[in-house]
mmCIF file of C-alpha atoms in Angstrom:
data_model
loop_
_atom_site.group_PDB
_atom_site.id
_atom_site.type_symbol
_atom_site.label_atom_id
_atom_site.label_comp_id
_atom_site.label_asym_id
_atom_site.label_seq_id
_atom_site.Cartn_x
_atom_site.Cartn_y
_atom_site.Cartn_z
ATOM 1 C CA ASN A 49 6.284 11.229 16.182
ATOM 2 C CA ALA A 50 5.120 7.640 16.119
ATOM 3 C CA GLY A 51 4.156 6.137 12.811
ATOM 4 C CA VAL A 52 1.162 3.999 12.033
ATOM 5 C CA MET A 53 0.930 1.143 14.513
ATOM 6 C CA GLN A 54 -0.678 -2.196 13.933
ATOM 7 C CA ASN A 55 -1.191 -5.082 16.276
ATOM 8 C CA PRO A 56 -0.795 -7.881 16.515
ATOM 9 C CA ARG A 57 2.053 -8.294 14.021
ATOM 10 C CA HIS A 58 1.255 -11.968 13.672
ATOM 11 C CA LEU A 59 -2.067 -13.677 14.312
ATOM 12 C CA VAL A 60 -2.869 -17.364 14.079
ATOM 13 C CA ARG A 61 -6.454 -18.519 14.024
ATOM 14 C CA ARG A 62 -8.220 -21.808 13.383
ATOM 15 C CA ARG A 63 -10.964 -22.028 10.820
ATOM 16 C CA GLY A 64 -14.215 -20.635 12.191
ATOM 17 C CA GLN A 65 -12.627 -18.308 14.747
ATOM 18 C CA GLU A 66 -12.709 -14.541 14.679
ATOM 19 C CA ALA A 67 -9.749 -12.296 13.862
ATOM 20 C CA ARG A 68 -9.474 -8.717 15.094
ATOM 21 C CA LEU A 69 -6.790 -6.507 13.614
ATOM 22 C CA ARG A 70 -6.035 -3.102 15.119
ATOM 23 C CA CYS A 71 -4.613 0.035 13.588
ATOM 24 C CA SER A 72 -3.635 3.274 15.285
ATOM 25 C CA PRO A 73 -3.072 6.050 12.715
ATOM 26 C CA MET A 74 -0.353 8.649 12.880
ATOM 27 C CA LYS A 75 -1.051 11.599 15.148
ATOM 28 C CA GLY A 76 -3.189 14.138 13.362
ATOM 29 C CA HIS A 77 -4.385 11.665 10.727
ATOM 30 C CA SER A 78 -8.131 11.176 10.530
ATOM 31 C CA HIS A 79 -8.286 8.894 7.485
ATOM 32 C CA VAL A 80 -7.587 5.176 7.652
ATOM 33 C CA TYR A 81 -7.334 2.617 4.863
ATOM 34 C CA TRP A 82 -7.100 -1.156 5.003
ATOM 35 C CA TYR A 83 -5.400 -3.282 2.347
ATOM 36 C CA ARG A 84 -4.820 -6.986 1.881
ATOM 37 C CA GLN A 85 -1.713 -8.450 0.312
ATOM 38 C CA LEU A 86 -1.174 -12.042 -0.731
ATOM 39 C CA PRO A 87 2.379 -13.408 -1.139
ATOM 40 C CA GLU A 88 4.073 -12.130 -4.293
ATOM 41 C CA GLU A 89 1.144 -9.823 -5.045
ATOM 42 C CA GLY A 90 0.366 -6.123 -4.791
ATOM 43 C CA LEU A 91 -1.931 -4.332 -2.399
ATOM 44 C CA LYS A 92 -5.681 -4.772 -2.725
ATOM 45 C CA PHE A 93 -7.836 -1.969 -1.354
ATOM 46 C CA MET A 94 -10.451 -3.073 1.153
ATOM 47 C CA VAL A 95 -11.966 -0.092 2.946
ATOM 48 C CA TYR A 96 -11.509 3.619 3.592
ATOM 49 C CA LEU A 97 -12.728 5.133 6.849
ATOM 50 C CA GLN A 98 -12.843 8.439 8.603
ATOM 51 C CA LYS A 99 -13.711 8.835 12.266
ATOM 52 C CA GLU A 100 -17.072 7.109 12.820
ATOM 53 C CA ASN A 101 -17.721 6.866 9.074
ATOM 54 C CA ILE A 102 -17.131 4.290 6.373
ATOM 55 C CA ILE A 103 -16.379 6.265 3.222
ATOM 56 C CA ASP A 104 -15.681 3.480 0.737
ATOM 57 C CA GLU A 105 -15.964 -0.241 1.405
ATOM 58 C CA SER A 106 -16.014 -1.350 -2.213
ATOM 59 C CA GLY A 107 -13.071 -3.709 -1.657
ATOM 60 C CA MET A 108 -14.523 -5.508 1.337
ATOM 61 C CA PRO A 109 -16.025 -8.975 0.917
ATOM 62 C CA LYS A 110 -19.754 -8.750 1.502
ATOM 63 C CA GLU A 111 -19.770 -11.361 4.233
ATOM 64 C CA ARG A 112 -17.694 -11.959 7.367
ATOM 65 C CA PHE A 113 -15.619 -8.770 7.028
ATOM 66 C CA SER A 114 -16.317 -5.494 8.806
ATOM 67 C CA ALA A 115 -14.353 -2.398 9.759
ATOM 68 C CA GLU A 116 -14.793 0.493 12.100
ATOM 69 C CA PHE A 117 -12.945 3.614 13.164
ATOM 70 C CA PRO A 118 -14.557 4.846 16.373
ATOM 71 C CA LYS A 119 -14.323 8.336 17.792
ATOM 72 C CA GLU A 120 -11.884 7.065 20.384
ATOM 73 C CA GLY A 121 -9.418 4.242 19.931
ATOM 74 C CA PRO A 122 -7.923 2.383 17.002
ATOM 75 C CA SER A 123 -9.506 1.282 13.778
ATOM 76 C CA ILE A 124 -10.543 -2.376 13.834
ATOM 77 C CA LEU A 125 -10.745 -4.802 10.930
ATOM 78 C CA ARG A 126 -12.829 -7.776 11.985
ATOM 79 C CA ILE A 127 -13.007 -11.075 10.171
ATOM 80 C CA GLN A 128 -15.598 -13.527 11.433
ATOM 81 C CA GLN A 129 -15.503 -17.290 10.878
ATOM 82 C CA VAL A 130 -12.112 -17.171 9.213
ATOM 83 C CA VAL A 131 -11.268 -19.561 6.386
ATOM 84 C CA ARG A 132 -7.868 -20.578 5.008
ATOM 85 C CA GLY A 133 -8.281 -18.166 2.112
ATOM 86 C CA ASP A 134 -8.220 -15.266 4.577
ATOM 87 C CA SER A 135 -4.546 -15.941 5.280
ATOM 88 C CA ALA A 136 -2.680 -12.832 4.103
ATOM 89 C CA ALA A 137 -0.893 -9.730 5.257
ATOM 90 C CA TYR A 138 -3.261 -6.929 6.180
ATOM 91 C CA PHE A 139 -1.924 -3.403 6.042
ATOM 92 C CA CYS A 140 -3.354 -0.240 7.456
ATOM 93 C CA ALA A 141 -2.448 3.210 6.170
ATOM 94 C CA SER A 142 -3.384 6.678 7.344
ATOM 95 C CA SER A 143 -3.407 10.154 5.890
ATOM 96 C CA PRO A 144 -4.250 13.646 7.125
ATOM 97 C CA PRO A 145 -7.409 15.396 5.917
ATOM 98 C CA ALA A 146 -7.040 16.245 2.219
ATOM 99 C CA GLY A 147 -3.633 14.539 2.175
ATOM 100 C CA ARG A 148 -2.592 12.788 -1.004
ATOM 101 C CA GLU A 149 -0.014 10.516 0.603
ATOM 102 C CA GLN A 150 -0.674 7.476 2.740
ATOM 103 C CA PHE A 151 1.640 6.181 5.425
ATOM 104 C CA PHE A 152 1.638 2.499 6.144
ATOM 105 C CA GLY A 153 1.900 0.408 9.249
ATOM 106 C CA PRO A 154 4.047 -2.740 9.489
ATOM 107 C CA GLY A 155 1.088 -5.018 8.811
ATOM 108 C CA THR A 156 -0.583 -7.951 10.531
ATOM 109 C CA ARG A 157 0.151 -11.369 9.119
ATOM 110 C CA LEU A 158 -2.871 -13.592 9.558
ATOM 111 C CA THR A 159 -2.482 -17.334 9.297
ATOM 112 C CA VAL A 160 -5.564 -19.512 9.338
ATOM 113 C CA LEU A 161 -4.910 -23.143 10.205
ATOM 114 C CA THR B 207 -11.658 1.693 -12.402
ATOM 115 C CA GLN B 208 -8.299 3.358 -12.951
ATOM 116 C CA LEU B 209 -5.516 0.803 -13.360
ATOM 117 C CA LEU B 210 -1.791 1.263 -12.942
ATOM 118 C CA GLU B 211 0.314 -1.281 -14.806
ATOM 119 C CA GLN B 212 3.937 -1.669 -13.796
ATOM 120 C CA SER B 213 6.719 -3.202 -15.837
ATOM 121 C CA PRO B 214 8.707 -5.235 -15.548
ATOM 122 C CA GLN B 215 6.990 -7.431 -13.011
ATOM 123 C CA PHE B 216 10.268 -8.999 -11.885
ATOM 124 C CA LEU B 217 13.815 -7.777 -12.270
ATOM 125 C CA SER B 218 17.029 -9.440 -11.124
ATOM 126 C CA ILE B 219 20.255 -7.530 -11.755
ATOM 127 C CA GLN B 220 23.853 -7.390 -10.607
ATOM 128 C CA GLU B 221 25.066 -4.773 -8.175
ATOM 129 C CA GLY B 222 26.210 -1.659 -10.012
ATOM 130 C CA GLU B 223 23.800 -1.960 -12.936
ATOM 131 C CA ASN B 224 21.190 0.639 -13.835
ATOM 132 C CA LEU B 225 17.477 -0.068 -14.193
ATOM 133 C CA THR B 226 14.178 1.609 -14.970
ATOM 134 C CA VAL B 227 10.728 0.675 -13.698
ATOM 135 C CA TYR B 228 7.634 1.926 -15.487
ATOM 136 C CA CYS B 229 4.154 2.742 -14.228
ATOM 137 C CA ASN B 230 1.504 3.272 -16.901
ATOM 138 C CA SER B 231 -2.181 4.061 -17.022
ATOM 139 C CA SER B 232 -4.789 5.085 -19.576
ATOM 140 C CA SER B 233 -6.189 7.494 -16.985
ATOM 141 C CA VAL B 234 -4.933 10.831 -15.724
ATOM 142 C CA PHE B 235 -3.735 10.987 -12.131
ATOM 143 C CA SER B 236 -3.554 14.157 -10.091
ATOM 144 C CA SER B 237 -0.350 12.870 -8.492
ATOM 145 C CA LEU B 238 1.655 9.665 -8.241
ATOM 146 C CA GLN B 239 3.516 8.194 -5.324
ATOM 147 C CA TRP B 240 6.283 5.613 -5.351
ATOM 148 C CA TYR B 241 6.698 3.209 -2.448
ATOM 149 C CA ARG B 242 9.264 0.529 -1.631
ATOM 150 C CA GLN B 243 8.273 -2.494 0.400
ATOM 151 C CA GLU B 244 10.787 -4.857 1.940
ATOM 152 C CA PRO B 245 9.863 -8.422 2.916
ATOM 153 C CA GLY B 246 7.831 -8.555 6.101
ATOM 154 C CA GLU B 247 7.322 -4.793 6.255
ATOM 155 C CA GLY B 248 4.805 -2.212 5.129
ATOM 156 C CA PRO B 249 5.362 0.016 2.078
ATOM 157 C CA VAL B 250 7.494 3.087 2.696
ATOM 158 C CA LEU B 251 6.801 6.269 0.764
ATOM 159 C CA LEU B 252 9.728 7.356 -1.417
ATOM 160 C CA VAL B 253 8.376 10.328 -3.355
ATOM 161 C CA THR B 254 5.312 12.118 -4.695
ATOM 162 C CA VAL B 255 5.244 13.694 -8.152
ATOM 163 C CA VAL B 256 2.530 16.195 -8.923
ATOM 164 C CA THR B 257 3.263 18.250 -12.028
ATOM 165 C CA GLY B 258 3.328 16.792 -15.544
ATOM 166 C CA GLY B 259 6.951 16.432 -16.649
ATOM 167 C CA GLU B 260 8.250 16.741 -13.103
ATOM 168 C CA VAL B 261 11.542 15.062 -12.247
ATOM 169 C CA LYS B 262 12.597 14.342 -8.676
ATOM 170 C CA LYS B 263 15.871 12.865 -7.476
ATOM 171 C CA LEU B 264 16.442 10.935 -4.293
ATOM 172 C CA LYS B 265 20.130 10.024 -4.138
ATOM 173 C CA ARG B 266 20.531 7.349 -6.832
ATOM 174 C CA LEU B 267 16.801 7.239 -7.609
ATOM 175 C CA THR B 268 15.251 9.474 -10.275
ATOM 176 C CA PHE B 269 11.477 9.742 -10.574
ATOM 177 C CA GLN B 270 9.657 11.251 -13.522
ATOM 178 C CA PHE B 271 5.988 12.053 -14.051
ATOM 179 C CA GLY B 272 4.798 11.974 -17.648
ATOM 180 C CA ASP B 273 3.716 15.179 -19.335
ATOM 181 C CA ALA B 274 0.133 13.935 -19.583
ATOM 182 C CA ARG B 275 0.191 12.636 -15.974
ATOM 183 C CA LYS B 276 -0.711 9.133 -17.121
ATOM 184 C CA ASP B 277 2.635 7.481 -16.502
ATOM 185 C CA SER B 278 5.728 7.612 -14.354
ATOM 186 C CA SER B 279 9.151 6.033 -14.243
ATOM 187 C CA LEU B 280 11.705 5.217 -11.586
ATOM 188 C CA HIS B 281 15.349 4.981 -12.608
ATOM 189 C CA ILE B 282 17.959 3.571 -10.251
ATOM 190 C CA THR B 283 21.614 4.246 -10.969
ATOM 191 C CA ALA B 284 24.299 1.829 -9.780
ATOM 192 C CA ALA B 285 21.881 -0.453 -7.951
ATOM 193 C CA GLN B 286 22.896 -1.816 -4.561
ATOM 194 C CA PRO B 287 21.649 -4.861 -2.634
ATOM 195 C CA GLY B 288 19.839 -2.476 -0.279
ATOM 196 C CA ASP B 289 17.609 -1.458 -3.189
ATOM 197 C CA THR B 290 16.073 -4.939 -3.214
ATOM 198 C CA GLY B 291 12.342 -4.862 -2.618
ATOM 199 C CA LEU B 292 8.903 -4.464 -4.125
ATOM 200 C CA TYR B 293 8.375 -1.101 -5.817
ATOM 201 C CA LEU B 294 4.819 0.176 -6.030
ATOM 202 C CA CYS B 295 3.410 3.213 -7.764
ATOM 203 C CA ALA B 296 0.109 4.606 -6.537
ATOM 204 C CA GLY B 297 -2.116 7.563 -7.116
ATOM 205 C CA PRO B 298 -5.466 9.167 -6.513
ATOM 206 C CA PRO B 299 -7.396 9.535 -9.773
ATOM 207 C CA GLN B 300 -8.707 12.955 -8.795
ATOM 208 C CA GLU B 301 -7.434 15.751 -6.605
ATOM 209 C CA GLY B 302 -9.058 15.511 -3.220
ATOM 210 C CA TYR B 303 -10.234 11.945 -3.791
ATOM 211 C CA GLN B 304 -8.742 9.846 -1.077
ATOM 212 C CA LYS B 305 -9.024 6.366 -2.487
ATOM 213 C CA VAL B 306 -5.700 5.472 -4.017
ATOM 214 C CA THR B 307 -5.057 3.006 -6.806
ATOM 215 C CA PHE B 308 -1.927 0.879 -6.421
ATOM 216 C CA GLY B 309 0.141 -0.462 -9.276
ATOM 217 C CA THR B 310 0.765 -4.132 -9.877
ATOM 218 C CA GLY B 311 4.277 -3.877 -8.403
ATOM 219 C CA THR B 312 7.828 -4.550 -9.579
ATOM 220 C CA LYS B 313 9.902 -6.981 -7.572
ATOM 221 C CA LEU B 314 13.573 -6.021 -7.740
ATOM 222 C CA GLN B 315 16.462 -8.218 -6.668
ATOM 223 C CA VAL B 316 19.968 -6.786 -6.675
ATOM 224 C CA ILE B 317 22.619 -9.497 -6.491
ATOM 225 C CA PRO B 318 25.905 -8.599 -4.769
#
């Protein structure tokens, strides 16, 4: 039973480019969460999605960031026109319907040059 | 916004020592989870506590949920270098509410 998968594991972008981070939840999980983590810091909630719905995006910056979880395929976190301050580790987690526990992927480490 | 404060923030101890990490809030949580995160990896779920006063043991780790469900502790007996990592508590403020609040984290280093 595969766990949560994220790709790429490492992503390097130059300022102004777009970054696309992918997350495939565990089998049977319909809820996906995205978090950002800066070095030496905890996890900061960004967005909570169910299939084809954004449930809570209160942690997402208002500009340049968007997320989706389509009916088919992985969840995508998209960052447009990246800036150096976007450099961080981005983690995806998934949970089953009504589940209280979240299971995390290995993360994508984004570096903006 | 429900906050989870963890203490201490950093902890460096010798192998074989015991330690306790605390997770406190002014709000009631329907359950609390503890995760461990190693460098370069995602957090791994260790345990979930649900009932006020509940105690769960995982080998040398003992987890306790406060009677009022506002706090939790993690006690490690005879720490080993493999216990090194970032420990995070987390919880949903209400049953059935999926958004989880994460604690501020405790970074543990166990020196051989």
